[in-house]
PDB file of C-alpha atoms in Angstrom:
ATOM      1  CA  MET A   1       0.000   0.000   0.000  1.00 59.00           C
ATOM      2  CA  ASN A   2       1.439   3.392  -0.896  1.00 69.00           C
ATOM      3  CA  THR A   3       0.973   6.660   0.979  1.00 74.00           C
ATOM      4  CA  GLN A   4      -1.924   7.790  -1.239  1.00 77.00           C
ATOM      5  CA  ASP A   5      -4.026   4.806  -0.154  1.00 87.00           C
ATOM      6  CA  TYR A   6      -3.948   5.657   3.544  1.00 94.00           C
ATOM      7  CA  THR A   7      -6.379   7.793   5.517  1.00 94.00           C
ATOM      8  CA  ALA A   8      -6.059   9.533   8.868  1.00 95.00           C
ATOM      9  CA  ALA A   9      -7.441   6.373  10.469  1.00 94.00           C
ATOM     10  CA  THR A  10      -5.164   3.913   8.671  1.00 95.00           C
ATOM     11  CA  ALA A  11      -1.818   5.665   8.146  1.00 97.00           C
ATOM     12  CA  PRO A  12       0.697   3.644  10.170  1.00 97.00           C
ATOM     13  CA  THR A  13       2.677   5.270  12.945  1.00 97.00           C
ATOM     14  CA  GLN A  14       6.318   5.281  11.936  1.00 98.00           C
ATOM     15  CA  TYR A  15       9.447   6.099  13.922  1.00 98.00           C
ATOM     16  CA  ILE A  16      12.818   7.682  13.243  1.00 98.00           C
ATOM     17  CA  ASN A  17      15.658   8.116  15.712  1.00 98.00           C
ATOM     18  CA  VAL A  18      17.205  11.579  15.688  1.00 98.00           C
ATOM     19  CA  ASN A  19      19.821  12.648  18.220  1.00 96.00           C
ATOM     20  CA  GLY A  20      18.795   9.751  20.464  1.00 97.00           C
ATOM     21  CA  ILE A  21      15.082  10.654  20.368  1.00 98.00           C
ATOM     22  CA  ASN A  22      12.592   8.263  18.782  1.00 98.00           C
ATOM     23  CA  TYR A  23      10.104  10.478  16.908  1.00 98.00           C
ATOM     24  CA  ALA A  24       6.611   9.144  16.107  1.00 98.00           C
ATOM     25  CA  TYR A  25       5.022  10.343  12.879  1.00 98.00           C
ATOM     26  CA  ARG A  26       2.464   9.539  10.203  1.00 98.00           C
ATOM     27  CA  ARG A  27       2.494  10.608   6.567  1.00 97.00           C
ATOM     28  CA  PHE A  28       0.008  10.044   3.803  1.00 97.00           C
ATOM     29  CA  GLY A  29      -1.578  11.743   0.812  1.00 97.00           C
ATOM     30  CA  LYS A  30      -0.598  12.805  -2.688  1.00 96.00           C
ATOM     31  CA  THR A  31       3.156  12.659  -3.082  1.00 94.00           C
ATOM     32  CA  GLY A  32       5.422  14.523  -5.458  1.00 93.00           C
ATOM     33  CA  GLY A  33       5.082  18.079  -4.190  1.00 95.00           C
ATOM     34  CA  ILE A  34       5.876  20.041  -1.069  1.00 97.00           C
ATOM     35  CA  PRO A  35       4.397  18.329   2.011  1.00 98.00           C
ATOM     36  CA  VAL A  36       2.442  20.175   4.663  1.00 98.00           C
ATOM     37  CA  VAL A  37       3.741  19.473   8.165  1.00 98.00           C
ATOM     38  CA  GLY A  38       1.411  19.774  11.159  1.00 98.00           C
ATOM     39  CA  PHE A  39       2.598  21.274  14.452  1.00 98.00           C
ATOM     40  CA  GLN A  40       0.219  20.427  17.267  1.00 97.00           C
ATOM     41  CA  HIS A  41      -1.405  22.268  20.197  1.00 97.00           C
ATOM     42  CA  PHE A  42      -0.834  21.982  23.966  1.00 97.00           C
ATOM     43  CA  THR A  43      -0.863  18.273  24.929  1.00 95.00           C
ATOM     44  CA  GLY A  44      -1.999  17.413  21.393  1.00 96.00           C
ATOM     45  CA  THR A  45      -0.770  14.200  19.780  1.00 97.00           C
ATOM     46  CA  LEU A  46      -1.071  12.496  16.413  1.00 98.00           C
ATOM     47  CA  ASP A  47      -4.678  11.644  17.240  1.00 97.00           C
ATOM     48  CA  ASN A  48      -5.778  15.214  17.909  1.00 97.00           C
ATOM     49  CA  TRP A  49      -5.781  16.235  14.237  1.00 98.00           C
ATOM     50  CA  ASP A  50      -9.230  16.367  12.661  1.00 98.00           C
ATOM     51  CA  PRO A  51      -9.524  13.611  10.004  1.00 98.00           C
ATOM     52  CA  ILE A  52     -11.621  15.876   7.754  1.00 98.00           C
ATOM     53  CA  ILE A  53      -8.794  18.407   7.687  1.00 98.00           C
ATOM     54  CA  LEU A  54      -5.972  15.910   7.214  1.00 98.00           C
ATOM     55  CA  GLU A  55      -7.761  14.011   4.451  1.00 97.00           C
ATOM     56  CA  GLY A  56      -8.915  17.195   2.733  1.00 98.00           C
ATOM     57  CA  LEU A  57      -5.338  18.439   2.574  1.00 98.00           C
ATOM     58  CA  ALA A  58      -4.017  14.991   1.619  1.00 98.00           C
ATOM     59  CA  LYS A  59      -6.073  14.959  -1.575  1.00 97.00           C
ATOM     60  CA  GLU A  60      -3.730  17.597  -2.979  1.00 97.00           C
ATOM     61  CA  ARG A  61      -0.431  17.083  -1.119  1.00 97.00           C
ATOM     62  CA  GLU A  62       1.376  14.831   1.284  1.00 98.00           C
ATOM     63  CA  VAL A  63       0.504  15.403   4.938  1.00 98.00           C
ATOM     64  CA  LEU A  64       3.060  14.797   7.681  1.00 98.00           C
ATOM     65  CA  ILE A  65       2.131  14.919  11.370  1.00 98.00           C
ATOM     66  CA  PHE A  66       4.445  14.100  14.245  1.00 98.00           C
ATOM     67  CA  ASP A  67       4.857  14.123  18.007  1.00 98.00           C
ATOM     68  CA  ASN A  68       7.569  16.557  19.036  1.00 97.00           C
ATOM     69  CA  THR A  69      10.085  15.639  21.726  1.00 98.00           C
ATOM     70  CA  GLY A  70       8.532  13.917  24.756  1.00 97.00           C
ATOM     71  CA  VAL A  71       4.968  14.182  23.398  1.00 98.00           C
ATOM     72  CA  GLY A  72       2.683  11.182  22.750  1.00 97.00           C
ATOM     73  CA  ASN A  73       4.728   8.262  21.451  1.00 97.00           C
ATOM     74  CA  THR A  74       7.932  10.267  20.968  1.00 98.00           C
ATOM     75  CA  SER A  75      10.663   9.676  23.540  1.00 97.00           C
ATOM     76  CA  GLY A  76      12.780  12.284  25.289  1.00 97.00           C
ATOM     77  CA  GLU A  77      12.113  15.218  27.600  1.00 97.00           C
ATOM     78  CA  THR A  78       9.898  18.012  26.313  1.00 98.00           C
ATOM     79  CA  PRO A  79      11.648  21.406  26.401  1.00 98.00           C
ATOM     80  CA  ASP A  80       9.999  24.158  28.447  1.00 98.00           C
ATOM     81  CA  ASN A  81      10.421  26.764  25.723  1.00 98.00           C
ATOM     82  CA  VAL A  82       9.218  27.230  22.153  1.00 98.00           C
ATOM     83  CA  LEU A  83      12.682  27.897  20.735  1.00 98.00           C
ATOM     84  CA  GLU A  84      14.016  24.447  21.664  1.00 98.00           C
ATOM     85  CA  MET A  85      10.801  22.839  20.435  1.00 98.00           C
ATOM     86  CA  THR A  86      11.447  24.537  17.095  1.00 98.00           C
ATOM     87  CA  HIS A  87      15.019  23.289  16.869  1.00 98.00           C
ATOM     88  CA  ASP A  88      13.903  19.742  17.733  1.00 98.00           C
ATOM     89  CA  ALA A  89      11.215  19.848  15.037  1.00 98.00           C
ATOM     90  CA  VAL A  90      13.704  20.996  12.421  1.00 98.00           C
ATOM     91  CA  ASP A  91      16.110  18.191  13.349  1.00 98.00           C
ATOM     92  CA  PHE A  92      13.267  15.709  12.863  1.00 98.00           C
ATOM     93  CA  ILE A  93      12.157  17.193   9.529  1.00 98.00           C
ATOM     94  CA  LYS A  94      15.680  17.284   8.127  1.00 98.00           C
ATOM     95  CA  ALA A  95      16.275  13.696   9.257  1.00 98.00           C
ATOM     96  CA  LEU A  96      13.428  12.677   6.946  1.00 98.00           C
ATOM     97  CA  GLY A  97      15.313  14.314   4.085  1.00 98.00           C
ATOM     98  CA  LEU A  98      12.835  17.160   3.609  1.00 98.00           C
ATOM     99  CA  THR A  99      14.295  20.433   2.366  1.00 98.00           C
ATOM    100  CA  LYS A 100      11.112  22.472   1.844  1.00 98.00           C
ATOM    101  CA  ILE A 101       7.788  22.280   3.696  1.00 98.00           C
ATOM    102  CA  ASP A 102       4.500  24.081   4.150  1.00 98.00           C
ATOM    103  CA  VAL A 103       3.624  24.621   7.800  1.00 98.00           C
ATOM    104  CA  LEU A 104       0.295  24.090   9.556  1.00 98.00           C
ATOM    105  CA  GLY A 105       0.746  25.351  13.103  1.00 98.00           C
ATOM    106  CA  PHE A 106      -2.135  25.118  15.560  1.00 98.00           C
ATOM    107  CA  SER A 107      -1.957  27.079  18.850  1.00 98.00           C
ATOM    108  CA  LEU A 108       1.440  26.139  20.375  1.00 98.00           C
ATOM    109  CA  GLY A 109       2.295  24.880  16.894  1.00 98.00           C
ATOM    110  CA  GLY A 110       1.533  28.385  15.626  1.00 98.00           C
ATOM    111  CA  PHE A 111       4.230  29.745  17.932  1.00 98.00           C
ATOM    112  CA  ILE A 112       6.712  27.270  16.456  1.00 98.00           C
ATOM    113  CA  ALA A 113       5.593  28.351  12.981  1.00 98.00           C
ATOM    114  CA  GLN A 114       6.664  31.907  13.764  1.00 98.00           C
ATOM    115  CA  TYR A 115      10.123  30.772  14.859  1.00 98.00           C
ATOM    116  CA  LEU A 116      10.413  28.635  11.718  1.00 98.00           C
ATOM    117  CA  GLY A 117       9.705  31.644   9.522  1.00 98.00           C
ATOM    118  CA  VAL A 118      12.403  33.712  11.225  1.00 97.00           C
ATOM    119  CA  LEU A 119      15.116  31.150  11.968  1.00 97.00           C
ATOM    120  CA  TYR A 120      14.646  28.651   9.130  1.00 98.00           C
ATOM    121  CA  PRO A 121      13.291  30.703   6.201  1.00 97.00           C
ATOM    122  CA  GLU A 122      14.912  28.428   3.633  1.00 98.00           C
ATOM    123  CA  LEU A 123      13.017  25.401   4.960  1.00 98.00           C
ATOM    124  CA  VAL A 124       9.572  26.988   4.737  1.00 98.00           C
ATOM    125  CA  ARG A 125       7.464  27.846   1.679  1.00 98.00           C
ATOM    126  CA  LYS A 126       4.161  28.945   3.258  1.00 98.00           C
ATOM    127  CA  LEU A 127       2.704  29.228   6.757  1.00 98.00           C
ATOM    128  CA  ILE A 128      -0.794  28.472   8.027  1.00 98.00           C
ATOM    129  CA  ILE A 129      -1.260  29.653  11.600  1.00 98.00           C
ATOM    130  CA  VAL A 130      -4.449  28.664  13.436  1.00 98.00           C
ATOM    131  CA  GLY A 131      -5.498  29.870  16.887  1.00 98.00           C
ATOM    132  CA  ALA A 132      -2.194  31.455  17.831  1.00 98.00           C
ATOM    133  CA  ALA A 133      -0.789  34.787  18.955  1.00 97.00           C
ATOM    134  CA  PRO A 134       2.443  36.733  18.610  1.00 97.00           C
ATOM    135  CA  GLN A 135       5.133  36.529  21.270  1.00 97.00           C
ATOM    136  CA  GLY A 136       4.429  38.870  24.175  1.00 96.00           C
ATOM    137  CA  SER A 137       0.636  38.385  24.149  1.00 96.00           C
ATOM    138  CA  LYS A 138      -0.205  39.139  27.774  1.00 95.00           C
ATOM    139  CA  VAL A 139      -3.373  37.070  27.759  1.00 96.00           C
ATOM    140  CA  LEU A 140      -1.158  33.980  27.942  1.00 96.00           C
ATOM    141  CA  GLU A 141       0.044  34.916  31.406  1.00 93.00           C
ATOM    142  CA  GLY A 142      -3.361  33.613  32.507  1.00 94.00           C
ATOM    143  CA  PHE A 143      -2.975  30.331  30.611  1.00 96.00           C
ATOM    144  CA  PRO A 144      -2.356  28.192  33.753  1.00 96.00           C
ATOM    145  CA  GLN A 145      -5.547  29.492  35.355  1.00 96.00           C
ATOM    146  CA  LEU A 146      -7.559  28.731  32.215  1.00 95.00           C
ATOM    147  CA  ILE A 147      -6.189  25.199  32.087  1.00 95.00           C
ATOM    148  CA  TYR A 148      -6.808  24.683  35.815  1.00 95.00           C
ATOM    149  CA  LYS A 149     -10.454  25.689  35.302  1.00 95.00           C
ATOM    150  CA  ALA A 150     -10.728  23.365  32.301  1.00 95.00           C
ATOM    151  CA  MET A 151      -9.264  20.456  34.255  1.00 94.00           C
ATOM    152  CA  GLN A 152     -12.120  20.654  36.755  1.00 96.00           C
ATOM    153  CA  LYS A 153     -14.438  19.435  33.977  1.00 97.00           C
ATOM    154  CA  GLU A 154     -14.835  15.894  32.681  1.00 96.00           C
ATOM    155  CA  PRO A 155     -12.897  15.225  29.424  1.00 95.00           C
ATOM    156  CA  ALA A 156     -15.658  15.878  26.881  1.00 97.00           C
ATOM    157  CA  GLU A 157     -16.758  19.109  28.585  1.00 97.00           C
ATOM    158  CA  ARG A 158     -13.106  20.124  28.917  1.00 96.00           C
ATOM    159  CA  PHE A 159     -12.664  19.749  25.165  1.00 97.00           C
ATOM    160  CA  LEU A 160     -15.783  21.797  24.456  1.00 98.00           C
ATOM    161  CA  TYR A 161     -14.787  24.478  26.992  1.00 97.00           C
ATOM    162  CA  ILE A 162     -11.341  25.009  25.453  1.00 96.00           C
ATOM    163  CA  PHE A 163     -12.112  24.710  21.753  1.00 98.00           C
ATOM    164  CA  PHE A 164     -15.729  25.868  21.273  1.00 98.00           C
ATOM    165  CA  THR A 165     -18.028  28.672  22.335  1.00 98.00           C
ATOM    166  CA  ALA A 166     -20.986  28.206  24.670  1.00 97.00           C
ATOM    167  CA  SER A 167     -23.573  28.448  21.873  1.00 98.00           C
ATOM    168  CA  ASP A 168     -25.650  25.380  21.068  1.00 98.00           C
ATOM    169  CA  GLU A 169     -24.419  25.444  17.466  1.00 98.00           C
ATOM    170  CA  SER A 170     -20.749  25.600  18.402  1.00 98.00           C
ATOM    171  CA  ARG A 171     -21.069  22.873  21.048  1.00 98.00           C
ATOM    172  CA  ALA A 172     -22.853  20.618  18.560  1.00 98.00           C
ATOM    173  CA  LYS A 173     -19.949  21.017  16.145  1.00 98.00           C
ATOM    174  CA  GLY A 174     -17.600  20.252  19.010  1.00 98.00           C
ATOM    175  CA  LYS A 175     -19.329  16.969  19.757  1.00 98.00           C
ATOM    176  CA  GLU A 176     -19.062  16.010  16.087  1.00 98.00           C
ATOM    177  CA  THR A 177     -15.358  16.819  16.198  1.00 98.00           C
ATOM    178  CA  LEU A 178     -14.843  14.627  19.253  1.00 97.00           C
ATOM    179  CA  GLN A 179     -16.413  11.685  17.433  1.00 97.00           C
ATOM    180  CA  ARG A 180     -14.078  12.211  14.477  1.00 98.00           C
ATOM    181  CA  LEU A 181     -11.022  12.324  16.749  1.00 97.00           C
ATOM    182  CA  PHE A 182     -11.831   8.782  17.878  1.00 96.00           C
ATOM    183  CA  GLU A 183     -12.502   7.318  14.422  1.00 95.00           C
ATOM    184  CA  ARG A 184      -9.045   5.777  14.557  1.00 96.00           C
ATOM    185  CA  THR A 185      -9.316   2.699  16.757  1.00 94.00           C
ATOM    186  CA  ILE A 186      -5.982   0.925  16.268  1.00 93.00           C
ATOM    187  CA  ASP A 187      -2.399   2.097  16.646  1.00 95.00           C
ATOM    188  CA  ARG A 188      -3.510   5.163  18.578  1.00 96.00           C
ATOM    189  CA  ASP A 189      -1.026   7.502  20.212  1.00 96.00           C
ATOM    190  CA  ASN A 190      -0.243   7.596  23.929  1.00 95.00           C
ATOM    191  CA  GLU A 191      -1.489  10.547  25.959  1.00 92.00           C
ATOM    192  CA  SER A 192       1.210  13.097  26.737  1.00 89.00           C
ATOM    193  CA  LYS A 193       2.965  12.457  30.049  1.00 93.00           C
ATOM    194  CA  GLU A 194       3.019  14.888  32.963  1.00 96.00           C
ATOM    195  CA  GLN A 195       6.535  16.108  32.139  1.00 97.00           C
ATOM    196  CA  ALA A 196       5.450  17.116  28.629  1.00 97.00           C
ATOM    197  CA  VAL A 197       2.276  18.771  29.896  1.00 97.00           C
ATOM    198  CA  MET A 198       4.078  20.871  32.499  1.00 97.00           C
ATOM    199  CA  ALA A 199       6.886  21.841  30.105  1.00 98.00           C
ATOM    200  CA  GLN A 200       4.398  22.940  27.446  1.00 98.00           C
ATOM    201  CA  LEU A 201       2.417  24.839  30.073  1.00 97.00           C
ATOM    202  CA  THR A 202       5.564  26.767  30.980  1.00 97.00           C
ATOM    203  CA  ALA A 203       6.477  27.378  27.340  1.00 98.00           C
ATOM    204  CA  ILE A 204       3.045  28.786  26.479  1.00 98.00           C
ATOM    205  CA  THR A 205       2.854  30.978  29.586  1.00 97.00           C
ATOM    206  CA  ASN A 206       6.343  32.340  28.970  1.00 97.00           C
ATOM    207  CA  TRP A 207       5.477  33.029  25.333  1.00 97.00           C
ATOM    208  CA  GLY A 208       3.229  35.727  26.755  1.00 96.00           C
ATOM    209  CA  SER A 209       5.528  37.046  29.479  1.00 95.00           C
ATOM    210  CA  ASP A 210       9.084  36.810  28.161  1.00 93.00           C
ATOM    211  CA  PRO A 211      10.661  39.743  26.283  1.00 93.00           C
ATOM    212  CA  VAL A 212       9.787  39.776  22.589  1.00 96.00           C
ATOM    213  CA  THR A 213      12.733  38.476  20.563  1.00 95.00           C
ATOM    214  CA  ILE A 214      11.017  37.569  17.281  1.00 95.00           C
ATOM    215  CA  ASP A 215      10.911  40.231  14.566  1.00 96.00           C
ATOM    216  CA  LEU A 216       7.842  39.083  12.639  1.00 97.00           C
ATOM    217  CA  LYS A 217       8.462  41.584   9.860  1.00 96.00           C
ATOM    218  CA  LYS A 218      11.376  39.378   8.773  1.00 94.00           C
ATOM    219  CA  ILE A 219       8.910  36.647   7.770  1.00 97.00           C
ATOM    220  CA  GLN A 220       8.413  37.193   4.060  1.00 95.00           C
ATOM    221  CA  HIS A 221       6.593  33.911   3.439  1.00 97.00           C
ATOM    222  CA  PRO A 222       2.933  33.971   2.468  1.00 98.00           C
ATOM    223  CA  ALA A 223       0.924  33.345   5.630  1.00 98.00           C
ATOM    224  CA  LEU A 224      -2.692  32.378   6.233  1.00 98.00           C
ATOM    225  CA  ILE A 225      -3.925  33.237   9.729  1.00 98.00           C
ATOM    226  CA  VAL A 226      -7.145  31.566  10.896  1.00 98.00           C
ATOM    227  CA  GLN A 227      -8.882  32.417  14.137  1.00 98.00           C
ATOM    228  CA  GLY A 228     -12.220  32.122  15.879  1.00 98.00           C
ATOM    229  CA  SER A 229     -14.239  35.189  16.768  1.00 98.00           C
ATOM    230  CA  ASN A 230     -14.106  34.333  20.485  1.00 97.00           C
ATOM    231  CA  ASP A 231     -10.828  32.620  21.358  1.00 97.00           C
ATOM    232  CA  LYS A 232     -10.435  33.330  25.073  1.00 94.00           C
ATOM    233  CA  MET A 233      -7.149  31.442  25.320  1.00 96.00           C
ATOM    234  CA  MET A 234      -5.268  33.508  22.754  1.00 97.00           C
ATOM    235  CA  ASP A 235      -7.581  36.549  22.676  1.00 97.00           C
ATOM    236  CA  SER A 236      -8.907  36.691  19.120  1.00 97.00           C
ATOM    237  CA  ASP A 237      -7.640  40.260  18.675  1.00 97.00           C
ATOM    238  CA  ASN A 238      -4.067  38.974  18.875  1.00 97.00           C
ATOM    239  CA  SER A 239      -4.483  37.331  15.482  1.00 98.00           C
ATOM    240  CA  TYR A 240      -5.101  40.775  14.033  1.00 98.00           C
ATOM    241  CA  LEU A 241      -1.900  41.998  15.715  1.00 97.00           C
ATOM    242  CA  LEU A 242      -0.087  39.045  14.165  1.00 98.00           C
ATOM    243  CA  PHE A 243      -1.598  39.878  10.777  1.00 98.00           C
ATOM    244  CA  LYS A 244      -0.418  43.498  10.998  1.00 97.00           C
ATOM    245  CA  GLN A 245       3.169  42.436  11.695  1.00 97.00           C
ATOM    246  CA  LEU A 246       3.481  39.757   9.007  1.00 97.00           C
ATOM    247  CA  PRO A 247       4.222  41.478   5.687  1.00 96.00           C
ATOM    248  CA  ASN A 248       2.489  38.920   3.450  1.00 97.00           C
ATOM    249  CA  ALA A 249      -0.464  37.578   5.410  1.00 98.00           C
ATOM    250  CA  VAL A 250      -4.140  36.836   4.892  1.00 98.00           C
ATOM    251  CA  LEU A 251      -6.438  36.842   7.927  1.00 98.00           C
ATOM    252  CA  THR A 252      -9.732  34.976   8.402  1.00 98.00           C
ATOM    253  CA  TYR A 253     -12.044  34.989  11.410  1.00 98.00           C
ATOM    254  CA  TYR A 254     -14.723  32.300  11.717  1.00 98.00           C
ATOM    255  CA  PRO A 255     -17.977  33.389  13.424  1.00 98.00           C
ATOM    256  CA  ASP A 256     -19.169  32.008  16.769  1.00 98.00           C
ATOM    257  CA  ALA A 257     -15.918  30.075  17.060  1.00 98.00           C
ATOM    258  CA  ALA A 258     -13.329  29.760  19.809  1.00 98.00           C
ATOM    259  CA  HIS A 259      -9.830  28.269  19.982  1.00 98.00           C
ATOM    260  CA  GLY A 260     -10.756  25.297  17.789  1.00 97.00           C
ATOM    261  CA  SER A 261     -12.114  27.396  14.937  1.00 98.00           C
ATOM    262  CA  PHE A 262     -10.919  25.013  12.223  1.00 98.00           C
ATOM    263  CA  TYR A 263     -12.455  22.073  14.093  1.00 98.00           C
ATOM    264  CA  GLN A 264     -15.792  23.895  13.817  1.00 98.00           C
ATOM    265  CA  TYR A 265     -15.467  24.722  10.119  1.00 98.00           C
ATOM    266  CA  PRO A 266     -13.295  21.855   8.773  1.00 98.00           C
ATOM    267  CA  GLU A 267     -14.588  21.794   5.199  1.00 98.00           C
ATOM    268  CA  ARG A 268     -14.375  25.567   4.849  1.00 98.00           C
ATOM    269  CA  PHE A 269     -10.877  25.494   6.319  1.00 98.00           C
ATOM    270  CA  VAL A 270      -9.741  22.790   3.903  1.00 98.00           C
ATOM    271  CA  ASN A 271     -11.007  24.810   0.945  1.00 98.00           C
ATOM    272  CA  GLN A 272      -9.245  27.927   2.180  1.00 98.00           C
ATOM    273  CA  ALA A 273      -6.025  26.128   3.031  1.00 98.00           C
ATOM    274  CA  ASN A 274      -5.804  24.272  -0.271  1.00 98.00           C
ATOM    275  CA  ASP A 275      -6.525  27.454  -2.225  1.00 98.00           C
ATOM    276  CA  PHE A 276      -3.879  29.298  -0.207  1.00 98.00           C
ATOM    277  CA  LEU A 277      -1.277  26.577  -0.655  1.00 98.00           C
ATOM    278  CA  ASN A 278      -2.054  26.107  -4.355  1.00 97.00           C
ATOM    279  CA  ALA A 279      -2.602  29.624  -5.569  1.00 95.00           C
ATOM    280  CA  PHE A 280      -1.702  32.443  -3.174  1.00 91.00           C
TER     281      PHE A 280
END
């Protein structure tokens, strides 16, 4: 079976050892062009990508998702800062022999996307940044409190609280998303361990409080920014600030949507993303 025959539910988990770390990844879709590489959110693993999105993108390009250091099935100790996460990701990507990629960065992955554009411009062709914020976004100083509040809820309600608004329509879309995230029943990823969770928590909080070191105006790559109208975690307005600093960006807000805006509008997102990657 070749990579084009797989789906999000059937693509096998593969491993590659890089610098002593065993990285877990899956890749499938149309080969021959520039692959799109997914960078995941806080505690997110291979199984937290929406199958509609992965398969919609895979119809037109190869899709590569992976667990960064210490996350899910990948070994090692998760760094407590976004810069080291970025370096680790690049080591993994280069070990696969890839020299040019498109980036899909969701939340924490959107922070890594910004570092990639500045520090590894030759590796990147285009950036898609979903539910993220520029470095120095003060709202993230309250990230631990938001997560603590979320953790008081049972898992399904926690997912809805973080990624969807309180409207009936948004919550209904959230429940559909949850079902899709469990379509894969074999060869599923491990949950992230406590060390990875705490390190990512620190990295995200410090992204908001540390001095700003990234000059976003240096990122000349085409960028598509996608955000929900009511993302309390990132503060939706921060996507507009990101848009104003990136010289070559397109910005989209989805209505009645929170942090998981592309979960709520997966088909629309796929259409936008494919058009952006193919034609912008």
